[in-house]
Coordinates of C-alpha atoms and ligand atoms in Angstrom, one line a residue:
X532 CA 0.0 0.0 0.0
X533 CA 1.2 3.5 -0.7
X534 CA 1.2 5.9 2.1
X535 CA -1.2 8.7 1.3
X536 CA -0.6 10.8 4.4
X537 CA 0.9 14.1 3.3
X538 CA 2.7 16.9 5.0
X539 CA 1.4 20.5 5.1
X540 CA 4.2 21.4 2.8
X541 CA 2.9 19.0 0.1
X542 CA -0.6 20.3 0.5
X543 CA 0.4 23.8 -0.6
X544 CA 1.9 22.4 -3.8
X545 CA -1.5 22.0 -5.2
X546 CA -2.6 18.4 -5.7
X547 CA -6.3 18.0 -6.5
X548 CA -6.6 15.3 -3.9
X549 CA -4.2 13.4 -1.6
X550 CA -1.8 11.3 -3.7
X551 CA -2.8 12.9 -7.0
X552 CA 0.1 14.0 -9.3
X553 CA 1.2 17.5 -8.6
X554 CA 2.6 18.1 -12.0
X555 CA 1.0 18.7 -15.4
X556 CA -0.4 15.2 -15.2
X557 CA -3.2 16.3 -12.9
X558 CA -4.8 18.1 -15.7
X559 CA -5.6 14.7 -17.2
X560 CA -7.3 13.3 -14.1
X561 CA -10.9 13.4 -12.9
X562 CA -10.0 16.2 -10.5
X563 CA -12.6 17.9 -8.3
X564 CA -10.4 21.0 -7.6
X565 CA -12.1 24.0 -9.2
X566 CA -8.7 25.4 -10.2
X567 CA -7.7 22.2 -12.1
X568 CA -11.1 22.0 -13.7
X569 CA -10.9 25.7 -14.6
X570 CA -7.6 25.2 -16.5
X571 CA -9.0 22.0 -18.1
X572 CA -11.9 24.0 -19.5
X573 CA -9.7 26.8 -20.7
X574 CA -7.1 24.6 -22.4
X575 CA -9.7 22.3 -24.0
X576 CA -11.7 25.3 -25.2
X577 CA -8.6 26.8 -26.7
X578 CA -8.0 23.6 -28.7
X579 CA -11.5 24.0 -30.3
X580 CA -10.8 27.7 -30.9
X581 CA -7.9 26.6 -33.0
X582 CA -10.0 24.0 -34.9
X583 CA -12.8 26.4 -35.4
X584 CA -10.3 29.0 -36.5
X585 CA -8.7 26.7 -39.0
X586 CA -12.2 26.3 -40.5
X587 CA -12.5 30.1 -40.7
X588 CA -9.2 30.2 -42.6
X589 CA -10.6 27.8 -45.2
X590 CA -13.8 29.8 -45.4
X591 CA -11.9 33.1 -45.9
X592 CA -9.6 31.4 -48.5
X593 CA -12.7 30.3 -50.4
X594 CA -14.0 33.9 -50.3
X595 CA -10.8 35.4 -51.6
X596 CA -12.1 34.9 -55.1
X597 CA -15.7 35.3 -56.3
X598 CA -15.9 31.7 -57.7
X599 CA -16.5 28.7 -55.5
X600 CA -13.3 27.0 -56.5
X601 CA -11.6 25.8 -53.3
X602 CA -14.1 23.6 -51.6
X603 CA -17.3 21.9 -52.7
X604 CA -20.5 23.9 -51.8
X605 CA -21.7 21.2 -49.4
X606 CA -18.3 21.3 -47.7
X607 CA -18.6 25.1 -47.4
X608 CA -21.9 24.7 -45.7
X609 CA -20.5 22.2 -43.3
X610 CA -17.6 24.5 -42.6
X611 CA -19.5 27.6 -41.6
X612 CA -21.9 25.4 -39.6
X613 CA -19.2 23.7 -37.6
X614 CA -17.1 26.9 -37.4
X615 CA -20.0 28.7 -35.8
X616 CA -21.1 25.8 -33.6
X617 CA -17.6 25.0 -32.3
X618 CA -16.9 28.7 -31.6
X619 CA -20.0 29.1 -29.6
X620 CA -20.5 25.8 -27.9
X621 CA -16.9 24.6 -27.5
X622 CA -14.8 27.7 -27.3
X623 CA -16.6 30.7 -25.9
X624 CA -18.9 29.0 -23.4
X625 CA -16.3 26.6 -22.0
X626 CA -13.4 29.1 -21.8
X627 CA -15.6 31.5 -19.9
X628 CA -16.9 28.7 -17.6
X629 CA -13.2 27.8 -17.1
X630 CA -12.3 31.3 -16.1
X631 CA -15.3 31.6 -13.8
X632 CA -14.5 28.2 -12.3
X633 CA -11.0 29.2 -11.5
X634 CA -11.9 32.7 -10.2
X635 CA -15.3 32.7 -8.5
X636 CA -14.4 30.5 -5.5
X637 CA -11.2 32.4 -5.0
X638 CA -12.9 35.8 -5.3
X639 CA -15.7 35.0 -2.9
X640 CA -13.4 33.3 -0.4
X641 CA -14.6 29.8 -0.8
X642 CA -12.6 26.5 -0.7
X643 CA -14.2 25.1 -3.9
X644 CA -17.4 25.1 -5.9
X645 CA -20.6 23.9 -4.1
X646 CA -20.7 20.6 -6.0
X647 CA -17.1 19.6 -6.9
X648 CA -18.0 16.3 -8.5
X649 CA -20.8 17.7 -10.5
X650 CA -18.3 20.3 -11.6
X651 CA -15.9 17.7 -12.9
X652 CA -18.7 15.8 -14.7
X653 CA -19.8 19.1 -16.4
X654 CA -16.3 19.5 -17.7
X655 CA -15.8 16.0 -19.0
X656 CA -19.1 16.2 -21.0
X657 CA -17.5 18.9 -23.1
X658 CA -14.8 16.8 -24.9
X659 CA -17.3 14.0 -25.3
X660 CA -19.9 16.4 -27.0
X661 CA -17.3 18.1 -29.1
X662 CA -15.9 14.7 -30.3
X663 CA -19.4 13.7 -31.3
X664 CA -19.8 16.9 -33.3
X665 CA -16.5 16.5 -35.1
X666 CA -17.1 12.8 -35.7
X667 CA -19.9 13.9 -38.0
X668 CA -17.2 14.3 -40.7
X669 CA -17.0 10.5 -40.7
X670 CA -20.7 9.6 -41.3
X671 CA -22.3 9.4 -44.7
X672 CA -23.4 12.8 -45.9
X673 CA -20.9 14.6 -43.7
X674 CA -21.6 17.1 -40.9
X675 CA -24.6 19.2 -40.4
X676 CA -25.0 21.9 -43.0
X677 CA -27.9 24.1 -41.7
X678 CA -25.9 26.6 -39.7
X679 CA -25.6 26.9 -36.0
X680 CA -29.2 27.9 -36.0
X681 CA -30.3 24.6 -37.5
X682 CA -33.6 26.0 -38.7
X683 CA -36.2 23.6 -40.0
X684 CA -37.4 22.6 -42.5
X685 CA -33.8 22.4 -43.8
X686 CA -32.4 20.8 -40.7
X687 CA -35.1 18.1 -40.6
X688 CA -34.6 16.8 -44.1
X689 CA -32.7 13.6 -44.1
X690 CA -31.6 12.9 -47.7
X691 CA -29.3 10.0 -46.9
X692 CA -32.0 8.2 -44.9
X693 CA -29.5 7.2 -42.2
X694 CA -30.5 7.6 -38.6
X695 CA -26.9 8.4 -37.7
X696 CA -26.2 11.5 -39.8
X697 CA -24.4 14.7 -39.3
X698 CA -27.5 16.6 -38.2
X699 CA -28.4 14.0 -35.6
X700 CA -24.9 14.1 -34.2
X701 CA -25.0 17.8 -34.1
X702 CA -28.2 17.8 -32.1
X703 CA -26.9 15.2 -29.7
X704 CA -23.7 17.2 -29.2
X705 CA -25.6 20.4 -28.5
X706 CA -28.0 18.6 -26.1
X707 CA -25.1 17.2 -24.1
X708 CA -23.4 20.6 -24.1
X709 CA -26.7 22.0 -22.8
X710 CA -27.0 19.5 -20.0
X711 CA -23.4 20.3 -19.0
X712 CA -24.2 24.0 -19.0
X713 CA -27.4 23.5 -16.9
X714 CA -25.4 21.6 -14.3
X715 CA -22.8 24.3 -14.4
X716 CA -25.4 26.9 -13.9
X717 CA -26.8 25.2 -10.8
X718 CA -23.3 24.9 -9.4
X719 CA -22.4 28.6 -9.9
X720 CA -25.6 29.9 -8.6
X721 CA -25.4 27.7 -5.5
X722 CA -21.8 28.6 -4.9
X723 CA -22.3 32.3 -5.1
X724 CA -25.4 32.2 -2.9
X725 CA -24.1 29.9 -0.3
X726 CA -20.3 29.9 -0.1
X727 CA -19.3 33.5 0.3
X728 CA -16.8 34.1 3.0
X729 CA -17.9 35.9 6.2
X730 CA -18.3 39.6 5.6
X731 CA -18.6 39.1 1.8
X732 CA -21.9 40.9 1.4
X733 CA -23.6 41.2 -2.0
X734 CA -22.1 44.7 -2.4
X735 CA -18.6 43.6 -1.5
X736 CA -18.7 40.9 -4.2
X737 CA -16.5 41.7 -7.2
X738 CA -18.3 42.8 -10.3
X739 CA -17.0 39.7 -12.1
X740 CA -19.0 37.4 -9.7
X741 CA -22.1 39.5 -10.2
X742 CA -21.7 39.1 -13.9
X743 CA -21.2 35.3 -13.6
X744 CA -24.2 35.0 -11.5
X745 CA -26.3 37.0 -14.0
X746 CA -25.0 34.9 -16.9
X747 CA -25.6 31.6 -15.2
X748 CA -29.2 32.6 -14.3
X749 CA -29.7 33.0 -18.1
X750 CA -28.5 29.4 -18.6
X751 CA -31.1 28.2 -16.1
X752 CA -34.1 30.0 -17.6
X753 CA -33.0 29.7 -21.3
X754 CA -31.4 26.4 -21.9
X755 CA -34.5 24.3 -21.3
X756 CA -36.0 26.1 -24.3
X757 CA -33.1 25.4 -26.6
X758 CA -32.7 21.8 -25.4
X759 CA -36.5 21.2 -25.8
X760 CA -36.4 22.6 -29.4
X761 CA -33.4 20.4 -30.2
X762 CA -35.2 17.3 -29.0
X763 CA -38.2 18.2 -31.0
X764 CA -36.0 18.5 -34.1
X765 CA -34.5 15.1 -33.2
X766 CA -38.0 13.5 -33.0
X767 CA -39.0 15.1 -36.3
X768 CA -35.9 13.6 -38.0
X769 CA -35.8 10.2 -36.4
X770 CA -39.4 9.0 -35.6
X771 CA -41.3 11.2 -38.0
X772 CA -43.2 13.6 -35.7
X773 CA -44.3 16.9 -37.3
X774 CA -43.6 19.6 -34.8
X775 CA -41.9 21.7 -37.5
X776 CA -43.0 19.9 -40.7
X777 CA -45.3 22.3 -42.6
X778 CA -46.6 19.6 -44.9
X779 CA -48.1 17.8 -41.9
X780 CA -49.4 20.9 -40.1
X781 CA -46.2 21.7 -38.1
X782 CA -44.8 25.2 -37.9
X783 CA -41.1 25.8 -38.5
X784 CA -41.3 29.3 -37.1
X785 CA -42.1 27.9 -33.7
X786 CA -38.5 26.4 -33.7
X787 CA -37.2 29.9 -34.3
X788 CA -38.9 31.0 -31.1
X789 CA -37.4 28.2 -29.1
X790 CA -34.0 28.8 -30.5
X791 CA -33.8 32.5 -30.1
X792 CA -35.5 32.6 -26.7
X793 CA -32.3 31.0 -25.5
X794 CA -29.8 32.1 -28.1
X795 CA -30.2 35.8 -27.9
X796 CA -29.7 35.8 -24.1
X797 CA -26.8 33.4 -24.8
X798 CA -25.0 36.4 -26.2
X799 CA -25.1 37.8 -22.7
X800 CA -24.0 34.5 -21.2
X801 CA -20.9 35.1 -23.1
X802 CA -20.5 38.9 -22.9
X803 CA -21.5 39.4 -19.2
X804 CA -18.5 37.6 -17.8
X805 CA -16.4 39.6 -20.3
X806 CA -17.9 42.8 -18.9
X807 CA -17.1 41.5 -15.5
X808 CA -13.4 41.0 -16.5
X809 CA -13.3 44.5 -17.9
X810 CA -14.6 45.7 -14.5
X811 CA -11.8 43.8 -12.7
X812 CA -8.9 44.7 -15.1
X813 CA -9.5 48.5 -15.5
X814 CA -9.4 49.5 -11.8
X815 CA -6.2 47.5 -11.2
X816 CA -4.3 48.9 -14.1
X817 CA -5.6 52.4 -13.7
X818 CA -5.2 52.4 -9.9
X819 CA -8.7 53.7 -9.3
X820 CA -11.9 52.2 -7.7
X821 CA -14.5 50.9 -10.1
X822 CA -16.7 53.9 -10.9
X823 CA -20.4 53.3 -10.1
X824 CA -19.6 49.8 -8.8
X825 CA -23.1 49.2 -7.5
X826 CA -24.8 50.3 -10.6
X827 CA -22.4 48.2 -12.7
X828 CA -23.1 45.2 -10.6
X829 CA -26.9 45.6 -10.7
X830 CA -26.9 46.4 -14.4
X831 CA -25.7 42.8 -15.0
X832 CA -28.9 41.5 -13.5
X833 CA -31.0 44.1 -15.4
X834 CA -29.4 42.8 -18.6
X835 CA -30.3 39.3 -17.6
X836 CA -34.0 40.3 -17.4
X837 CA -34.2 42.5 -20.5
X838 CA -32.2 40.2 -22.7
X839 CA -34.9 37.6 -22.1
X840 CA -37.5 39.9 -23.7
X841 CA -35.8 40.7 -27.1
X842 CA -35.5 37.4 -29.0
X843 CA -37.9 38.3 -31.8
X844 CA -35.4 40.8 -33.2
X845 CA -33.9 37.8 -34.9
X846 CA -37.2 37.1 -36.6
X847 CA -38.2 40.5 -37.9
X848 CA -38.1 38.9 -41.4
X849 CA -39.9 35.7 -40.4
X850 CA -43.6 36.6 -41.0
X851 CA -43.7 38.4 -37.7
X852 CA -46.8 40.6 -37.2
X853 CA -46.1 44.3 -37.0
X854 CA -47.2 44.8 -33.3
X855 CA -44.7 42.1 -32.3
X856 CA -41.9 43.8 -34.4
X857 CA -42.7 47.1 -32.7
X858 CA -42.6 45.6 -29.2
X859 CA -39.3 43.8 -29.7
X860 CA -37.7 46.7 -31.4
X861 CA -38.4 48.8 -28.2
X862 CA -37.1 46.1 -25.8
X863 CA -34.0 45.6 -28.0
X864 CA -33.2 49.3 -27.8
X865 CA -33.7 49.1 -24.0
X866 CA -30.7 46.8 -23.6
X867 CA -28.5 49.7 -24.7
X868 CA -29.3 51.5 -21.4
X869 CA -27.6 49.1 -18.9
X870 CA -24.9 48.3 -21.4
X871 CA -24.2 52.0 -21.9
X872 CA -24.2 52.6 -18.2
X873 CA -21.4 50.0 -17.9
X874 CA -19.3 51.7 -20.7
X875 CA -19.7 55.1 -18.9
X876 CA -18.6 53.4 -15.6
X877 CA -15.5 52.1 -17.3
X878 CA -14.6 55.4 -18.9
X879 CA -15.1 57.2 -15.6
X880 CA -12.9 54.5 -13.9
X881 CA -9.9 55.1 -16.1
X882 CA -10.5 58.9 -16.3
X883 CA -7.6 60.6 -14.6
X884 CA -6.1 57.3 -13.5
X885 CA -2.5 56.2 -13.5
X886 CA -2.9 54.0 -16.4
X887 CA -0.4 51.1 -17.0
X888 CA -0.7 49.9 -20.6
X889 CA 0.0 46.3 -19.8
X890 CA -1.2 43.6 -22.1
X891 CA -4.5 42.9 -20.2
X892 CA -5.2 46.6 -20.0
X893 CA -4.7 47.0 -23.8
X894 CA -7.0 44.0 -24.5
X895 CA -9.6 45.4 -22.1
X896 CA -9.5 48.9 -23.7
X897 CA -9.5 47.4 -27.2
X898 CA -12.4 45.1 -26.3
X899 CA -14.5 48.0 -25.0
X900 CA -13.9 50.1 -28.1
X901 CA -15.1 47.2 -30.3
X902 CA -18.1 46.8 -28.0
X903 CA -19.1 50.4 -28.5
X904 CA -18.9 49.9 -32.3
X905 CA -20.8 46.6 -32.1
X906 CA -23.4 48.3 -29.9
X907 CA -24.0 51.0 -32.6
X908 CA -24.5 48.5 -35.4
X909 CA -26.6 46.5 -33.0
X910 CA -29.0 49.5 -32.6
X911 CA -29.1 49.6 -36.4
X912 CA -30.1 45.9 -36.6
X913 CA -32.6 46.4 -33.8
X914 CA -34.6 48.9 -35.8
X915 CA -37.0 47.0 -38.1
X916 CA -36.6 48.9 -41.4
X917 CA -32.8 48.7 -41.4
X918 CA -32.9 45.0 -40.3
X919 CA -35.2 44.2 -43.1
X920 CA -32.7 45.7 -45.5
X921 CA -29.6 44.0 -44.3
X922 CA -31.1 40.8 -43.0
X923 CA -29.0 37.8 -43.9
X924 CA -26.3 39.9 -45.4
X925 CA -22.7 40.4 -44.4
X926 CA -23.7 43.4 -42.3
X927 CA -25.0 40.9 -39.7
X928 CA -21.8 38.8 -39.9
X929 CA -19.7 41.9 -39.3
X930 CA -21.9 43.0 -36.4
X931 CA -21.8 39.7 -34.5
X932 CA -18.1 39.2 -35.1
X933 CA -17.4 42.6 -33.5
X934 CA -19.2 41.2 -30.5
X935 CA -17.8 37.7 -30.6
X936 CA -14.2 38.4 -31.6
X937 CA -13.8 42.1 -31.0
X938 CA -15.3 42.1 -27.6
X939 CA -15.6 38.6 -26.2
X940 CA -12.4 37.0 -27.5
X941 CA -10.4 40.1 -26.7
X942 CA -11.9 40.3 -23.2
X943 CA -11.0 36.6 -22.7
X944 CA -7.4 37.4 -23.6
X945 CA -7.5 40.3 -21.2
X946 CA -8.6 38.0 -18.5
X947 CA -6.1 35.2 -19.3
X948 CA -3.2 37.6 -19.2
X949 CA -4.4 39.4 -16.1
X950 CA -4.8 36.2 -14.1
X951 CA -2.0 34.2 -15.7
X952 CA 0.4 35.0 -12.9
X953 CA -2.1 33.9 -10.4
X954 CA -2.8 30.6 -12.2
X955 CA 0.8 29.7 -12.9
X956 CA 2.9 31.7 -10.5
X957 CA 4.8 33.1 -13.5
X958 CA 4.8 36.3 -15.5
X959 CA 4.1 36.3 -19.2
X960 CA 6.3 38.2 -21.6
X961 CA 5.0 41.7 -22.1
X962 CA 6.6 42.2 -25.5
X963 CA 5.0 39.1 -27.0
X964 CA 1.7 40.1 -25.3
X965 CA 1.7 43.5 -26.9
X966 CA 2.5 42.0 -30.3
X967 CA -0.4 39.7 -29.8
X968 CA -2.6 42.6 -29.0
X969 CA -1.6 44.7 -32.0
X970 CA -2.1 41.8 -34.5
X971 CA -5.4 41.0 -33.0
X972 CA -6.7 44.5 -32.9
X973 CA -5.7 45.3 -36.5
X974 CA -6.8 41.9 -37.7
X975 CA -10.3 42.4 -36.2
X976 CA -10.8 45.7 -37.9
X977 CA -9.4 44.5 -41.2
X978 CA -11.6 41.5 -41.5
X979 CA -14.9 42.6 -39.8
X980 CA -15.1 46.3 -40.8
X981 CA -15.3 45.5 -44.6
X982 CA -18.2 43.2 -43.9
X983 CA -20.4 46.2 -43.1
X984 CA -20.2 47.9 -46.5
X985 CA -20.5 44.5 -48.2
X986 CA -23.7 43.9 -46.3
X987 CA -25.1 47.3 -47.1
X988 CA -24.3 46.7 -50.8
X989 CA -26.3 43.4 -50.5
X990 CA -23.7 40.6 -50.3
X991 CA -25.7 37.6 -48.8
X992 CA -24.1 35.5 -46.1
X993 CA -23.6 31.7 -46.2
X994 CA -22.5 31.7 -49.8
X995 CA -19.3 30.2 -51.2
X996 CA -19.4 32.4 -54.3
X997 CA -20.4 36.0 -54.9
X998 CA -20.8 38.6 -57.5
X999 CA -17.4 40.0 -58.7
X1000 CA -18.5 43.5 -57.7
X1001 CA -17.9 42.5 -54.1
X1002 CA -14.3 41.5 -54.6
X1003 CA -12.5 44.5 -53.2
X1004 CA -13.8 44.3 -49.6
X1005 CA -13.6 40.5 -49.6
X1006 CA -9.9 40.5 -50.4
X1007 CA -9.3 42.9 -47.6
X1008 CA -11.4 40.9 -45.2
X1009 CA -9.6 37.7 -46.1
X1010 CA -6.2 39.2 -45.6
X1011 CA -7.4 40.5 -42.2
X1012 CA -8.6 37.0 -41.5
X1013 CA -5.2 35.5 -42.2
X1014 CA -3.7 38.2 -39.9
X1015 CA -6.0 37.0 -37.1
X1016 CA -4.9 33.5 -37.8
X1017 CA -1.3 34.5 -37.4
X1018 CA -2.1 36.5 -34.2
X1019 CA -2.6 33.4 -32.1
X1020 CA 1.0 32.3 -32.6
X1021 CA 2.6 34.9 -30.3
X1022 CA -0.1 34.0 -27.7
X1023 CA 0.7 30.3 -27.8
X1024 CA 4.4 31.0 -27.7
X1025 CA 4.0 33.4 -24.8
X1026 CA 1.8 31.2 -22.7
X1027 CA 3.7 27.9 -23.2
X1028 CA 7.1 29.4 -22.7
X1029 CA 6.3 31.6 -19.7
X1030 CA 4.3 28.8 -18.1
X1031 CA 7.5 26.6 -18.3
X1032 CA 10.2 29.1 -17.5
X1033 CA 8.7 32.6 -17.3
X1034 CA 10.0 34.9 -14.5
X1035 CA 8.5 34.2 -11.1
X1036 CA 5.5 36.6 -10.5
X1037 CA 5.0 36.6 -6.8
X1038 CA 1.5 36.4 -5.2
X1039 CA 0.3 39.9 -6.2
X1040 CA 2.3 41.3 -9.2
X1041 CA -0.3 43.9 -10.0
X1042 CA -0.7 45.1 -6.4
X1043 CA -4.4 44.4 -6.9
X1044 CA -7.3 44.2 -4.4
X1045 CA -9.5 41.2 -4.4
X1046 CA -9.3 38.0 -2.3
X1047 CA -7.7 36.0 -5.1
X1048 CA -4.5 38.1 -4.7
X1049 CA -4.2 37.4 -1.0
X1050 CA -3.4 33.7 -1.4
X1051 CA -0.3 32.2 -3.1
X1052 CA 0.3 31.9 -6.8
X1053 CA -0.8 29.3 -7.8
X1054 CA -3.2 28.9 -4.8
X1055 CA -3.0 25.8 -2.6
X1056 CA -5.6 23.1 -2.5
X1057 CA -8.7 24.6 -0.9
X1058 CA -7.4 28.1 -1.7
X1059 CA -6.8 29.7 1.7
X1060 CA -4.9 28.7 4.8
X1061 CA -7.9 30.1 6.7
X1062 CA -11.1 31.5 5.3
X1063 CA -10.7 35.3 5.2
X1064 CA -13.1 37.6 7.0
X1065 CA -13.9 40.4 4.6
X1066 CA -14.2 43.9 6.0
X1067 CA -14.4 46.1 2.9
X1068 CA -15.2 46.2 -0.8
X1069 CA -12.9 45.0 -3.6
X1070 CA -12.0 48.3 -5.3
X1071 CA -10.3 50.2 -2.5
X1072 CA -7.6 51.7 -4.7
X1073 CA -6.3 54.9 -3.2
X1074 CA -8.4 54.5 -0.1
X1075 CA -5.7 52.7 1.9
X1076 CA -8.2 50.4 3.7
X1077 CA -7.8 46.8 4.5
X1078 CA -9.7 44.2 2.5
X1079 CA -9.8 41.5 5.2
X1080 CA -9.5 41.4 8.9
X1081 CA -5.9 41.2 10.2
X1082 CA -4.6 42.2 6.8
X1083 CA -0.9 43.0 7.3
X1084 CA -0.2 43.4 3.6
X1085 CA -1.4 46.8 2.6
X1086 CA 2.1 47.5 1.4
X1087 CA 1.7 44.9 -1.3
X1088 CA -1.4 46.6 -2.6
X1089 CA -0.9 50.3 -2.4
X1090 CA 1.5 52.3 -4.6
X1091 CA 4.9 52.8 -3.0
X1092 CA 4.8 56.0 -0.9
X1093 CA 7.2 57.8 -3.3
X1094 CA 4.9 57.8 -6.3
Ligands
HEM1062 C1 -10.3 34.6 -37.7 C2 -11.4 34.5 -37.1 C3 -12.8 34.3 -37.8 C4 -13.1 34.4 -39.1 C5 -12.2 34.6 -40.3 C6 -14.5 34.1 -39.2 C7 -15.2 34.1 -40.4 C8 -16.6 33.7 -40.5 C9 -17.3 33.7 -41.7 C10 -16.7 34.1 -43.1 C11 -18.5 33.2 -41.5 C12 -19.6 32.8 -42.4 C13 -20.6 33.9 -42.4 C14 -21.8 33.6 -43.3 O1 -21.6 33.2 -44.5 O2 -22.9 33.6 -42.8 C15 -18.6 33.0 -40.0 C16 -19.7 32.6 -39.4 C17 -19.8 32.5 -38.0 N1 -18.8 32.8 -37.1 FE1 -16.9 33.3 -37.5 N2 -15.0 33.9 -37.9 C18 -14.0 34.0 -37.1 C19 -14.1 33.9 -35.7 C20 -15.2 33.7 -35.0 C21 -15.3 33.6 -33.5 C22 -14.2 33.8 -32.6 C23 -16.6 33.3 -33.3 C24 -17.3 33.1 -31.9 C25 -16.7 33.2 -30.8 C26 -17.3 33.1 -34.5 C27 -18.6 32.8 -34.6 C28 -19.3 32.6 -35.8 C29 -20.7 32.2 -35.9 C30 -21.7 31.9 -34.7 C31 -21.0 32.1 -37.3 C32 -22.4 31.8 -37.9 C33 -22.3 30.4 -38.5 C34 -23.7 30.2 -39.1 O3 -24.1 31.0 -39.9 O4 -24.3 29.2 -38.8 N3 -16.4 33.4 -35.5 N4 -17.4 33.3 -39.5
CU1063 CU1 -30.4 38.9 -30.3

């Protein structure tokens, strides 16, 4: 028998459980430590980001010329379908859940998530579901081709007659992903409600945790609709029900309601945690308290509610009666209020601050600027007459990539760089980080800006070939796309090399407030030697107040007296 009693010294080295490997091998175990699971999520998601990105490279290569000459049209359909599905279901969701997994227990002063085993199961469902989706390349007829929306009647046709076809695998994959996310939602909500350290009142909780709570509440109210809709699709394909079959009295538009009732708020499941990260990064790197903290915190919850009342703006062109268009146009415009409040809060936070242009700060500022732009085109799309004009054109593709890449991906990078020293105990290389930022920021503008004039001129989306009059902007967009492809190289190089041998970072390299910075880097199993007693809010920059009782480390947080 091996002896599994361990010394306190070994505990602090961070094994997920007694006797578990304390090196990289622990990331391949069924660990229940939220920090290991967090990194498992992040790394797995990044893998699918690269796969989905490779598909985007093929798509943009095809669109370099007006003719459909690189890939077959059915392959093109499969590529944009899987590109979108992977990016949403297996990159953005999991990477954000990973960051939240890592950070939330540390930020609220808990030892772990409320249900550690459920947490591990939620994670391990992700690679299973993603493999199922990618395995669709191997079945007759290839992967699903009806887009990440999977609208019937297209998605319920089954030309090959096989029960195991790409569309069925897609549905199963999305359903498993949905179950995993529901379990995650239960876990996060319970953790935030029940596991906060003594003294961590609601309004002492970091804005990031508010944002995660708001986002996870959306998962709980929205996902049942999506999963239900997916199961009805499955029944229509496999056992011949007619929920959505018009020829037998079904109604395909009903699916659109199921789908968008979840999938519009899903945008906020992705963007709220990113807003939360902006709210954490800006105060630290501008040395100022978060301006309007309470309003920013509450606005996350307001967004959760309003975003559940806007879904029909995706269906203005779907035989929607005028009164309904009018109602949803107004609710859509309403989301601009809490979102705008946040932007004002961020600007006021950095106003007059001592800004350090570190890599996370650059990504946060760049992400916010892209969000402002995406918000403006979003207002355009929310107004019925403009939407009817640009519906299903590249204007829409440009708009949502400013949200997804310009805001969300850039925000994720900001978060990864900001907390990298906490997760690894090492510092990334600032030069490579800035190069990564520059390539990303320029690449985003170069590819996604031209999509707006293309859309206004009427170039339809989801086509492998286009009218030669559109060639000018498409070449620029494709070159920008390739630049974005290149931009991930300095990131990978930076993360891998600094994780292995980067300079030691210390426990609080940014001299930041927040409980996560009071423990070691990386934090020990169960996070804190003893659970901290919180005595003030998380943004006390310049106020020289302790964050926790008995805090003897103010010097590590405040600027040196000379500055
Ligand atoms: C270099 C990076 C990227 C490039 C070049 C790219 C390009 C494209 C193109 C050309 C389309 C097809 C548009 C159409 O015809 O409708 C598309 C669709 C899509 N992309 Fe991206 N994209 C990139 C990154 C991302 C990221 C990071 C996300 C999400 C986080 C994303 C999410 C989507 C979604 C959801 C669709 C819709 C798929 C569908 O219509 O079913 N993309 N992308
Ligand atoms: Cu929407």
